[in-house]
XYZ file of C-alpha atoms in Angstrom:
704
model
C 3.876 112.668 66.948
C 1.398 109.858 67.865
C -2.237 109.126 67.208
C -5.102 109.134 69.759
C -4.621 105.350 69.584
C -1.474 105.446 71.078
C -0.791 103.583 74.391
C -1.121 106.792 76.389
C -4.855 106.526 76.298
C -5.201 103.641 79.042
C -2.772 105.380 81.405
C -5.264 108.358 81.837
C -8.131 108.339 84.514
C -11.365 107.064 83.516
C -12.901 110.483 83.372
C -10.307 112.030 81.114
C -10.535 109.219 79.020
C -13.947 109.450 78.496
C -13.694 113.356 77.592
C -10.899 112.482 75.358
C -12.698 109.712 73.505
C -15.695 112.029 73.209
C -13.619 115.001 71.793
C -10.794 113.556 69.500
C -11.603 112.553 66.036
C -9.325 110.025 64.208
C -7.414 112.673 62.309
C -6.417 114.497 65.479
C -2.784 114.121 66.822
C -1.223 114.487 70.186
C 2.009 115.812 70.749
C 3.365 114.579 74.134
C 6.860 115.004 75.221
C 8.711 112.093 77.022
C 8.398 113.737 80.654
C 4.737 114.369 80.138
C 4.090 110.678 79.030
C 6.028 109.465 81.767
C 3.940 111.354 84.362
C 0.698 110.083 82.951
C 1.975 106.355 83.156
C 3.300 106.882 86.512
C 0.338 108.806 88.171
C -2.549 109.157 86.139
C -4.813 110.699 88.546
C -2.328 113.493 89.918
C -2.086 116.991 89.114
C 0.631 116.345 86.715
C -1.860 115.039 84.493
C -2.977 118.617 83.524
C 0.017 119.801 81.833
C -0.440 116.950 79.445
C -4.021 117.517 78.783
C -3.204 121.216 77.978
C -1.893 120.305 74.556
C -4.747 118.132 73.652
C -6.548 120.958 71.540
C -7.285 123.267 74.363
C -10.448 124.809 72.783
C -11.854 121.277 72.689
C -11.131 120.663 76.500
C -12.320 123.906 78.009
C -14.978 122.099 80.317
C -12.277 120.112 81.681
C -9.613 122.878 81.992
C -12.098 124.882 84.172
C -11.803 122.218 86.712
C -7.899 122.302 86.720
C -6.982 122.443 90.466
C -5.175 125.636 91.307
C -2.100 125.874 93.432
C -3.696 126.833 96.565
C -6.663 124.725 96.481
C -7.168 122.920 99.737
C -4.881 125.163 101.862
C -7.816 127.281 102.950
C -9.296 123.980 104.594
C -6.254 123.312 106.569
C -5.662 124.497 110.108
C -2.810 124.547 112.364
C -2.959 123.477 116.180
C -0.554 124.639 118.374
C 0.146 123.462 122.257
C -0.543 119.934 121.498
C 1.073 117.385 124.008
C 4.131 115.919 122.773
C 4.132 112.327 122.933
C 5.741 109.281 121.792
C 4.529 106.151 119.814
C 2.950 104.487 122.838
C 0.477 107.489 123.418
C 0.005 108.646 119.814
C -2.929 106.762 119.182
C -4.801 107.984 122.286
C -3.735 111.633 121.507
C -5.234 111.045 118.196
C -8.443 110.066 119.303
C -8.703 112.973 121.723
C -7.906 115.369 118.869
C -10.480 113.806 116.549
C -13.143 114.055 119.231
C -12.675 117.574 119.697
C -12.177 118.967 116.235
C -14.656 116.595 114.403
C -17.662 118.660 116.061
C -16.961 121.310 113.491
C -16.811 119.383 110.209
C -15.591 116.511 108.789
C -11.770 115.820 108.870
C -10.236 114.442 105.732
C -6.392 114.352 106.724
C -4.440 114.509 110.058
C -0.704 115.111 110.047
C 1.418 114.886 113.289
C 5.137 115.961 112.648
C 7.491 113.895 114.605
C 11.247 114.395 115.462
C 13.181 111.957 117.474
C 10.310 109.639 118.070
C 8.207 112.553 119.793
C 5.574 114.615 118.196
C 6.601 118.387 117.673
C 3.763 120.007 119.548
C 1.551 121.147 116.626
C -0.468 119.334 113.971
C -2.162 120.029 110.743
C -6.030 119.108 110.130
C -7.797 119.463 106.885
C -11.502 119.683 106.605
C -13.906 119.047 103.941
C -14.645 122.768 103.440
C -13.093 126.184 104.259
C -16.152 126.954 106.287
C -15.912 123.920 108.549
C -12.032 125.265 109.173
C -13.111 128.660 110.012
C -15.703 127.159 112.654
C -12.842 125.130 114.002
C -10.519 128.228 114.524
C -13.712 130.462 116.099
C -14.587 127.656 118.551
C -11.487 125.718 119.349
C -8.887 128.444 119.538
C -8.023 128.777 123.394
C -9.731 125.349 124.244
C -8.167 124.101 127.311
C -6.870 120.681 127.058
C -5.517 120.376 130.704
C -3.450 122.717 132.934
C -0.464 122.708 130.731
C -1.953 122.770 127.288
C -4.100 125.405 125.854
C -4.607 125.037 122.117
C -4.114 127.909 119.621
C -5.660 127.433 116.315
C -5.185 129.261 113.217
C -5.627 128.833 109.452
C -2.736 127.758 107.486
C -3.454 130.736 104.960
C -2.871 133.089 107.968
C 0.746 132.341 108.204
C 1.439 133.881 104.781
C -0.889 136.789 105.618
C 1.002 137.899 108.710
C 4.523 137.127 107.413
C 4.064 139.488 104.521
C 2.889 142.365 106.858
C 4.267 145.639 105.660
C 6.773 147.406 108.106
C 5.433 150.980 106.848
C 2.637 152.230 109.110
C -0.321 153.665 107.002
C -2.665 155.861 108.616
C -6.272 154.452 108.485
C -8.551 156.262 106.491
C -11.075 158.284 108.456
C -14.740 157.668 108.043
C -17.227 160.302 107.744
C -19.138 161.099 111.054
C -23.117 160.442 110.601
C -25.044 162.841 113.048
C -28.270 161.147 113.454
C -29.412 163.810 116.110
C -30.323 163.361 119.714
C -31.247 159.570 120.152
C -32.867 160.131 123.248
C -34.775 163.534 122.386
C -38.324 162.149 123.452
C -36.993 161.737 127.229
C -36.410 165.760 127.050
C -40.153 166.408 126.653
C -40.909 169.252 129.106
C -44.375 167.681 129.491
C -42.906 164.083 130.137
C -45.051 162.874 127.190
C -44.448 159.401 126.015
C -44.476 158.003 122.550
C -45.992 155.240 121.068
C -46.063 153.443 117.517
C -49.319 152.656 115.483
C -49.891 150.548 112.445
C -53.011 150.856 110.655
C -54.771 150.432 107.284
C -53.937 146.820 107.298
C -50.035 147.843 107.811
C -49.875 150.341 104.871
C -49.418 153.297 107.375
C -47.224 153.334 110.468
C -47.086 156.608 112.595
C -45.567 157.624 115.681
C -47.422 159.629 118.337
C -46.661 161.816 121.228
C -49.265 160.904 124.080
C -51.258 163.847 125.182
C -54.662 163.845 127.483
C -56.794 165.722 124.795
C -55.556 164.214 121.401
C -52.333 162.462 120.317
C -49.561 164.523 118.585
C -48.023 163.276 115.243
C -44.470 162.975 115.396
C -43.825 161.089 112.299
C -46.069 159.390 109.770
C -45.043 157.213 106.569
C -46.459 155.244 104.155
C -45.362 151.362 103.805
C -42.794 151.785 106.534
C -42.719 148.289 107.524
C -44.087 145.189 105.570
C -45.134 143.180 108.705
C -44.799 144.844 112.216
C -42.350 147.127 114.230
C -40.432 146.478 117.393
C -38.878 148.981 119.887
C -35.291 148.268 121.368
C -35.290 147.567 125.111
C -34.310 151.138 125.858
C -36.533 152.953 123.292
C -33.416 153.999 121.222
C -34.256 152.248 118.023
C -37.437 151.521 116.029
C -36.970 148.158 113.875
C -38.912 147.864 110.771
C -39.244 144.438 108.785
C -38.778 144.003 105.113
C -38.291 140.932 102.760
C -34.569 141.575 102.507
C -33.869 142.358 106.060
C -34.131 144.761 109.065
C -33.978 148.415 109.252
C -33.225 150.544 112.535
C -34.301 154.020 112.631
C -34.000 156.734 115.179
C -33.265 160.306 116.244
C -35.571 163.350 115.901
C -36.560 162.805 112.357
C -36.315 158.640 112.401
C -33.609 158.655 110.103
C -32.284 155.078 109.053
C -29.528 154.201 111.605
C -28.435 150.607 110.244
C -29.403 148.029 107.899
C -29.308 144.121 108.337
C -29.595 142.070 105.137
C -31.241 138.736 106.308
C -33.579 137.573 103.404
C -37.204 136.655 104.639
C -36.522 137.625 108.258
C -39.581 137.200 110.299
C -38.565 137.510 114.024
C -36.280 139.905 115.892
C -34.786 140.152 119.346
C -32.429 142.785 121.130
C -29.841 142.420 123.618
C -30.961 144.194 127.014
C -27.662 146.677 126.359
C -28.895 147.470 122.718
C -25.488 146.367 121.459
C -26.668 143.429 119.561
C -29.755 142.594 117.629
C -30.615 138.646 116.798
C -32.785 137.963 113.667
C -34.379 134.784 112.396
C -35.286 133.835 108.836
C -36.543 130.286 108.012
C -35.471 130.473 104.282
C -31.478 130.912 104.652
C -29.684 128.112 106.075
C -27.031 125.714 105.086
C -25.368 122.906 106.773
C -21.816 124.383 106.269
C -22.998 128.169 106.693
C -25.597 128.610 109.348
C -27.878 131.536 108.600
C -31.098 130.723 110.250
C -30.282 132.935 113.207
C -27.837 135.716 112.886
C -26.374 138.058 115.656
C -25.400 141.398 114.349
C -23.519 144.257 115.917
C -25.880 147.377 116.020
C -23.145 150.054 115.855
C -21.107 148.590 113.077
C -23.769 146.553 111.146
C -21.403 143.604 111.041
C -22.406 139.864 111.299
C -21.003 138.373 114.545
C -22.335 134.900 114.173
C -24.661 132.491 112.697
C -26.579 129.724 114.029
C -28.744 126.681 113.063
C -32.380 126.647 114.235
C -34.465 123.542 114.276
C -37.768 125.109 115.470
C -38.605 128.916 116.082
C -41.760 127.915 118.045
C -40.172 129.179 121.453
C -38.885 132.529 120.627
C -36.339 134.127 121.415
C -34.274 130.994 120.925
C -31.396 133.001 122.942
C -31.982 134.510 126.376
C -29.763 137.250 127.446
C -28.339 138.195 130.665
C -29.257 141.805 132.056
C -25.903 143.506 131.023
C -25.598 141.633 127.650
C -22.358 139.893 128.662
C -23.906 136.468 128.195
C -26.519 134.824 126.309
C -27.832 131.165 126.559
C -29.402 128.462 124.340
C -31.084 125.313 125.359
C -31.052 122.220 123.518
C -31.817 118.678 124.693
C -29.904 117.811 127.768
C -27.492 120.746 127.158
C -27.413 124.431 127.984
C -24.912 126.518 126.017
C -23.750 129.767 127.323
C -21.946 132.161 125.033
C -20.043 135.304 125.985
C -19.620 138.603 124.091
C -18.310 140.024 122.011
C -16.370 137.054 121.101
C -19.654 135.091 120.579
C -17.974 131.938 121.702
C -18.941 129.278 124.313
C -18.129 130.229 127.646
C -15.007 128.035 128.738
C -15.389 126.476 125.464
C -17.863 123.936 126.444
C -21.522 123.531 126.969
C -23.440 122.633 130.278
C -24.492 118.891 130.372
C -27.965 119.006 132.257
C -29.922 115.850 131.711
C -33.644 116.615 130.973
C -33.585 120.386 131.370
C -36.827 121.868 130.641
C -36.409 125.665 131.164
C -34.148 128.558 132.205
C -34.286 132.058 132.953
C -31.602 134.874 133.738
C -32.030 137.282 136.720
C -32.811 140.816 135.799
C -30.419 142.153 138.409
C -27.335 139.682 138.177
C -25.486 137.072 135.933
C -27.486 134.318 137.724
C -29.186 131.753 135.648
C -32.216 129.714 137.209
C -33.213 126.321 135.248
C -35.309 123.310 136.427
C -34.839 119.801 135.583
C -37.904 117.141 135.993
C -38.137 114.057 138.162
C -36.349 110.876 136.759
C -37.435 107.606 138.337
C -36.308 108.192 142.091
C -34.475 111.452 141.528
C -36.794 114.401 142.446
C -37.128 117.492 140.266
C -34.722 120.306 141.228
C -34.724 123.931 140.674
C -30.858 125.432 140.446
C -29.626 128.904 140.728
C -26.157 128.974 139.069
C -23.616 131.948 139.016
C -22.081 133.008 135.939
C -19.313 132.922 134.832
C -18.036 130.766 137.538
C -20.722 128.139 137.140
C -21.058 127.662 140.947
C -24.413 126.596 141.994
C -25.495 128.924 144.781
C -29.077 127.584 145.251
C -30.709 124.145 144.762
C -34.171 122.915 145.727
C -35.719 119.790 145.413
C -39.425 119.322 144.219
C -41.526 116.268 144.251
C -44.700 115.324 142.179
C -43.879 117.954 139.539
C -45.759 118.229 136.299
C -44.522 121.710 135.247
C -42.569 124.453 136.460
C -42.535 128.216 135.399
C -39.879 130.585 136.452
C -40.787 134.345 137.206
C -38.143 136.666 138.215
C -38.901 139.660 140.126
C -37.684 143.317 138.237
C -34.846 143.735 140.435
C -33.704 139.993 140.616
C -34.350 140.283 144.396
C -36.961 137.335 144.335
C -37.707 134.091 141.990
C -41.165 132.718 142.035
C -41.278 129.076 140.782
C -44.970 128.076 139.804
C -44.895 124.339 140.277
C -47.842 122.356 138.779
C -48.031 119.179 141.049
C -50.247 115.992 141.437
C -51.794 115.084 144.641
C -50.924 111.796 146.345
C -52.447 108.857 144.631
C -53.005 110.484 141.419
C -51.360 108.380 138.896
C -51.891 110.699 135.734
C -50.136 113.737 135.601
C -52.328 117.093 135.309
C -55.372 115.478 136.809
C -56.513 117.357 139.883
C -52.993 118.750 140.803
C -52.508 121.601 143.019
C -49.860 124.268 142.603
C -47.170 125.441 144.749
C -45.500 128.666 144.799
C -41.920 128.785 145.676
C -40.639 132.189 146.378
C -36.718 132.349 146.552
C -34.034 134.693 147.294
C -30.453 133.756 146.891
C -30.125 133.163 150.883
C -33.771 132.524 151.652
C -36.502 130.507 150.601
C -40.173 130.279 151.659
C -43.042 127.946 150.371
C -46.838 128.024 150.454
C -49.679 126.145 148.758
C -52.844 127.203 147.198
C -55.294 124.288 146.784
C -56.926 125.829 143.644
C -55.462 125.956 140.218
C -53.259 129.079 139.374
C -53.991 130.437 136.026
C -51.724 133.584 136.136
C -48.817 134.952 138.105
C -47.373 138.606 137.912
C -45.052 140.599 139.943
C -45.433 144.283 140.187
C -42.839 146.034 138.186
C -41.351 147.914 141.103
C -41.598 146.356 144.554
C -42.387 142.948 146.335
C -46.043 142.685 145.602
C -47.280 140.096 143.213
C -50.832 138.955 141.973
C -52.304 135.473 141.458
C -55.501 134.495 139.362
C -56.770 131.174 140.765
C -59.935 129.007 140.813
C -61.970 127.604 138.114
C -64.042 129.213 135.418
C -66.571 131.054 135.898
C -65.470 131.692 139.298
C -61.939 132.984 139.329
C -60.380 134.763 142.185
C -57.587 137.509 142.382
C -55.446 137.651 145.261
C -52.794 140.335 146.094
C -49.632 139.252 148.146
C -46.980 141.370 149.809
C -43.436 139.660 150.313
C -41.985 140.787 153.599
C -38.415 140.173 154.472
C -37.935 140.106 158.274
C -35.332 137.667 158.273
C -37.808 135.402 156.996
C -39.872 135.495 153.574
C -43.597 135.621 154.499
C -46.026 136.097 151.481
C -49.137 138.264 153.351
C -52.281 138.129 151.598
C -53.508 141.972 150.948
C -56.718 141.540 149.372
C -58.673 139.336 147.164
C -61.402 139.833 144.413
C -63.590 137.598 142.422
C -63.999 138.300 138.786
C -64.924 136.152 135.785
C -62.453 135.343 132.739
C -59.674 137.343 133.730
C -56.067 137.691 132.587
C -53.633 140.158 134.103
C -51.694 143.393 133.399
C -49.904 145.184 136.311
C -47.901 148.346 136.855
C -46.400 149.544 139.985
C -48.967 149.280 142.914
C -51.878 148.999 140.589
C -53.388 146.161 138.859
C -55.994 146.044 135.941
C -57.939 142.765 135.484
C -58.739 142.745 131.449
C -61.302 140.221 130.224
C -60.342 138.787 126.762
C -62.235 135.441 127.146
C -65.449 137.014 126.849
C -66.549 139.705 124.250
C -67.529 142.614 126.510
C -63.891 143.164 127.302
C -64.459 144.129 131.061
C -62.102 146.295 132.754
C -61.478 146.551 136.685
C -58.870 149.203 138.217
C -57.715 148.238 141.550
C -55.397 150.201 143.920
C -53.495 147.380 145.890
C -52.027 150.011 148.457
C -55.710 150.245 150.126
C -57.662 147.675 148.244
C -59.937 150.108 146.791
C -61.890 149.248 143.341
C -61.365 152.563 141.515
C -63.236 151.923 138.546
C -64.925 149.266 136.613
C -65.406 149.751 132.807
C -65.493 147.802 129.481
C -63.871 147.684 125.918
C -66.135 145.451 123.796
C -64.090 142.976 121.872
C -60.839 144.236 123.296
C -57.746 142.054 122.476
C -54.842 143.888 123.680
C -53.768 146.095 127.029
C -50.580 148.156 127.080
C -49.302 150.213 130.034
C -47.240 153.269 129.291
C -43.685 153.012 130.858
C -44.755 155.409 133.706
C -47.853 153.827 134.618
C -49.910 156.764 134.058
C -51.946 155.449 131.373
C -52.999 152.256 129.723
C -54.211 151.403 126.350
C -56.893 148.982 125.423
C -56.975 148.035 121.753
C -59.207 146.145 119.015
C -56.669 144.851 116.399
C -57.615 144.308 112.940
C -55.279 141.084 113.263
C -57.763 139.571 115.697
C -61.044 141.271 114.801
C -62.205 142.883 111.343
C -64.554 145.369 112.873
C -64.395 147.979 115.509
C -60.744 148.617 115.434
C -59.528 151.374 117.571
C -57.479 151.790 120.624
C -58.899 153.961 123.705
C -56.658 155.744 126.122
C -57.398 155.462 130.115
C -55.729 156.943 133.215
C -54.499 154.622 135.893
C -57.694 155.253 137.787
C -59.814 154.060 134.869
C -60.953 157.096 133.544
C -61.469 157.177 129.659
C -59.707 159.964 127.950
C -59.655 159.157 124.201
C -61.212 156.867 121.639
C -58.982 156.758 118.667
C -60.714 155.036 115.648
C -58.178 154.092 113.102
C -59.207 152.392 110.066
C -57.956 148.542 109.998
C -55.937 149.484 113.043
C -53.282 146.388 113.785
C -50.717 147.258 116.762
C -50.047 149.959 119.394
C -46.669 149.801 121.080
C -45.466 152.235 123.880
C -41.801 153.370 123.454
C -39.682 152.090 126.206
C -37.756 154.519 128.601
C -34.080 153.757 129.401
C -33.345 153.151 133.146
C -33.268 156.234 135.375
C -29.988 158.132 136.114
C -31.157 159.383 139.576
C -29.383 157.576 142.492
C -31.572 156.019 145.098
C -31.050 158.927 147.439
C -32.178 161.244 144.811
C -35.293 159.201 144.234
C -35.941 159.410 147.977
C -35.436 162.963 148.112
C -38.160 163.468 145.280
C -40.625 161.208 147.103
C -40.050 163.053 150.155
C -40.890 166.436 148.660
C -43.662 164.999 146.521
C -46.354 167.026 147.960
C -44.539 170.167 146.806
C -44.296 168.930 143.267
C -47.710 167.779 143.404
C -49.069 171.490 143.743
C -47.261 172.390 140.566
C -48.584 169.530 138.565
C -51.978 170.010 139.652
C -52.002 173.726 138.847
C -50.538 172.734 135.307
C -53.225 170.072 135.078
C -55.957 172.652 135.554
C -54.409 174.921 133.124
C -54.546 172.249 130.552
C -57.994 171.276 131.279
C -59.546 174.779 130.804
C -57.363 175.763 127.930
C -56.156 174.139 124.697
C -52.743 172.606 124.782
C -49.881 174.800 123.353
C -49.644 172.579 120.322
C -53.262 172.874 119.665
C -53.066 176.659 119.893
C -50.091 176.869 117.539
C -52.040 174.703 115.134
C -54.930 176.939 115.158
C -52.954 180.013 114.863
C -51.166 178.504 111.817
C -54.469 177.673 110.209
C -55.623 181.371 110.975
C -52.750 182.871 109.663
C -52.897 180.708 106.282
C -56.728 182.102 105.818
C -55.442 185.512 106.303
C -52.731 185.109 103.574
C -55.245 183.591 101.383
C -57.967 186.470 101.763
C -55.273 189.008 101.426
C -54.220 187.413 98.004
C -57.860 187.090 96.861
C -58.681 190.823 97.764
C -55.400 191.911 95.888
C -56.742 189.799 92.732
C -60.148 191.149 93.164
C -58.981 194.978 93.099
C -56.647 194.132 90.138
C -59.460 192.856 87.968
C -61.711 195.908 88.829
C -61.176 197.543 85.437
C -61.777 194.276 83.402
C -65.120 194.131 85.212
C -66.127 197.680 84.376
C -65.192 197.135 80.879
C -67.314 194.087 80.585
C -70.390 195.500 81.971
C -70.285 198.709 80.236
C -68.864 200.950 82.829
C -71.375 200.108 85.250
C -69.810 199.361 88.884
C -71.532 196.327 90.311
C -69.259 195.696 93.141
C -71.459 197.391 95.640
C -75.187 196.562 96.169
C -76.134 200.330 96.499
C -74.059 201.603 93.904
C -75.678 203.525 90.758
C -78.989 203.914 92.544
C -80.162 206.942 90.317
C -79.934 204.649 87.613
C -82.371 201.990 88.735
C -85.887 201.710 87.240
C -88.722 199.973 89.384
C -91.054 197.655 87.383
C -93.979 195.577 88.413
C -94.827 192.326 86.511
C -97.872 190.397 87.070
C -98.858 186.994 85.574
C -101.445 184.422 85.920
C -100.500 181.226 87.465
C -103.508 179.012 87.738
C -107.222 179.037 88.534
C -109.412 176.313 89.984
C -113.122 176.279 90.854
C -114.454 174.012 93.666
C -118.379 173.311 94.086
C -119.240 173.607 97.692
C -122.639 171.810 97.010
C -126.063 173.118 98.506
C -125.505 174.753 101.988
């Protein structure tokens, strides 16, 4: 038995000493065994300190004991790397530098251990990171890393060894999960009248409705209050409707728009889908840490599981990730780097990024796993546009460009052509962007063509299905709209079809029809042009219109005045593709309209050709149906009126029955006199004439 002034105190660590001197009183005593005293004096900062402190009045050392290291502490941060080269002492230092360079990308390495036998390393190593999250990141990204032809790393957590060694030999049947029937997820495509659907947000976002488009009036499919907190988004094939909430994203679908999935991401503000609708990407500016990236999260739509998180420095250019057409790859651009990831592992393709000095922009082909990117000029090295095949990373096309200020990449829908809109400076111009001309470079994989326009190009757009494109060029207020057709007769030759002059135009196109829509002026001028024969079908206007949206079939177009842009005259108008106004739908504080996309057709090319060949036969049926719809009310309207009439009849019958049941009460109240009919009890009637004086006024007429 020794007092607290015994020589044991100097042997404790400074932290423990400060706690003990603060907690013990002069009357306290400490009972320490000889072995415990030895461990304190020999290794005061080691884990053996804690058995000794456990006898120092535990109720007084509660805050210290809570920090007592556990036996497994630190093991979760250790990774084991197999298939490491076996080297001797002369090459060990070089191997350590290579290993440290590869694995330090995932976090701070605190300890490295290289087991040796007979003067050679054993082919596996242990690395300890500062945190378990960094160790997990190393396992995800470095497992399968190919160091050279003979060595491919296999990376595992140290704790995984115990987990896999203790696997039971007895097979346990997985528990069956209940099947959730969400109905037909593509029911709207089976509509007999081929009506498309669209979503509408109005009342400043308080109400969201889904309508089925009809030439006479929209048909309500679903309508809910406070369905979303900001706006909505359709998935690329129209299967899901995404709504935004403070705690995350919700996906809805099926005939009754049931909730399909939820993704918890606090403060989510942006969303993006993969083209295959297998994954969804969410962005939140609120949730992100250095160890656990959560600014951008990729989710699996079917399972609802988080696939991977990423950091995000800025969301100014959303989406951060661009997807390949089949959803097998997605890419992200950072300074001098193009990182391409593959699904479903969400890991870097070939475990490394592409080093592309000065890369400015890139774009995936809509028809193949080909990625296009451009790099600006650097001193004597010209700018270049490159087409690269994935996943082989083979450069299949490179084009050098000179005097380049900026480039914009525009793929045709099928990926057959790529237009590179190039902003150039003329010869002798020292300042970029002053008086420059623009070059349109149309590229196929094996063919190229260039032609110049001496006027400034404002906008460019491909037609959705075909090889025509439109260009807005010139200077305000005189802006020209030119239509071209790309012919491929062994040589690409863009041919001018026609040109129109408009003022303050921006462009929206569908099939072989183009609409020029003015948003720069308040009158909202519209011009409907058929480029097949260069016919101006109609000229109209929608005052203060802020948006224009084509339906997926190209039969209708909507112009709208959004409450987000203007606080008055909020409405959306429905037009035919010929420019005939069908509807004016005024919605209180109308905000947003989005057409529901359609999935790709299941018809083969031969079947489509047969339909086009027999189009005249189908046209007669459609024209007859259109005439009937114009002369008669739609089936839905007739059903609605019939239901209202039936409801009125039921109400009338109930009122008459109640009226007859109360007749005896009326007779009793009226002394047995039946007053239900006007001509009842005529014999009891008495006629009486009443006269009364109203007024008298004398007006003198004067002398006549």
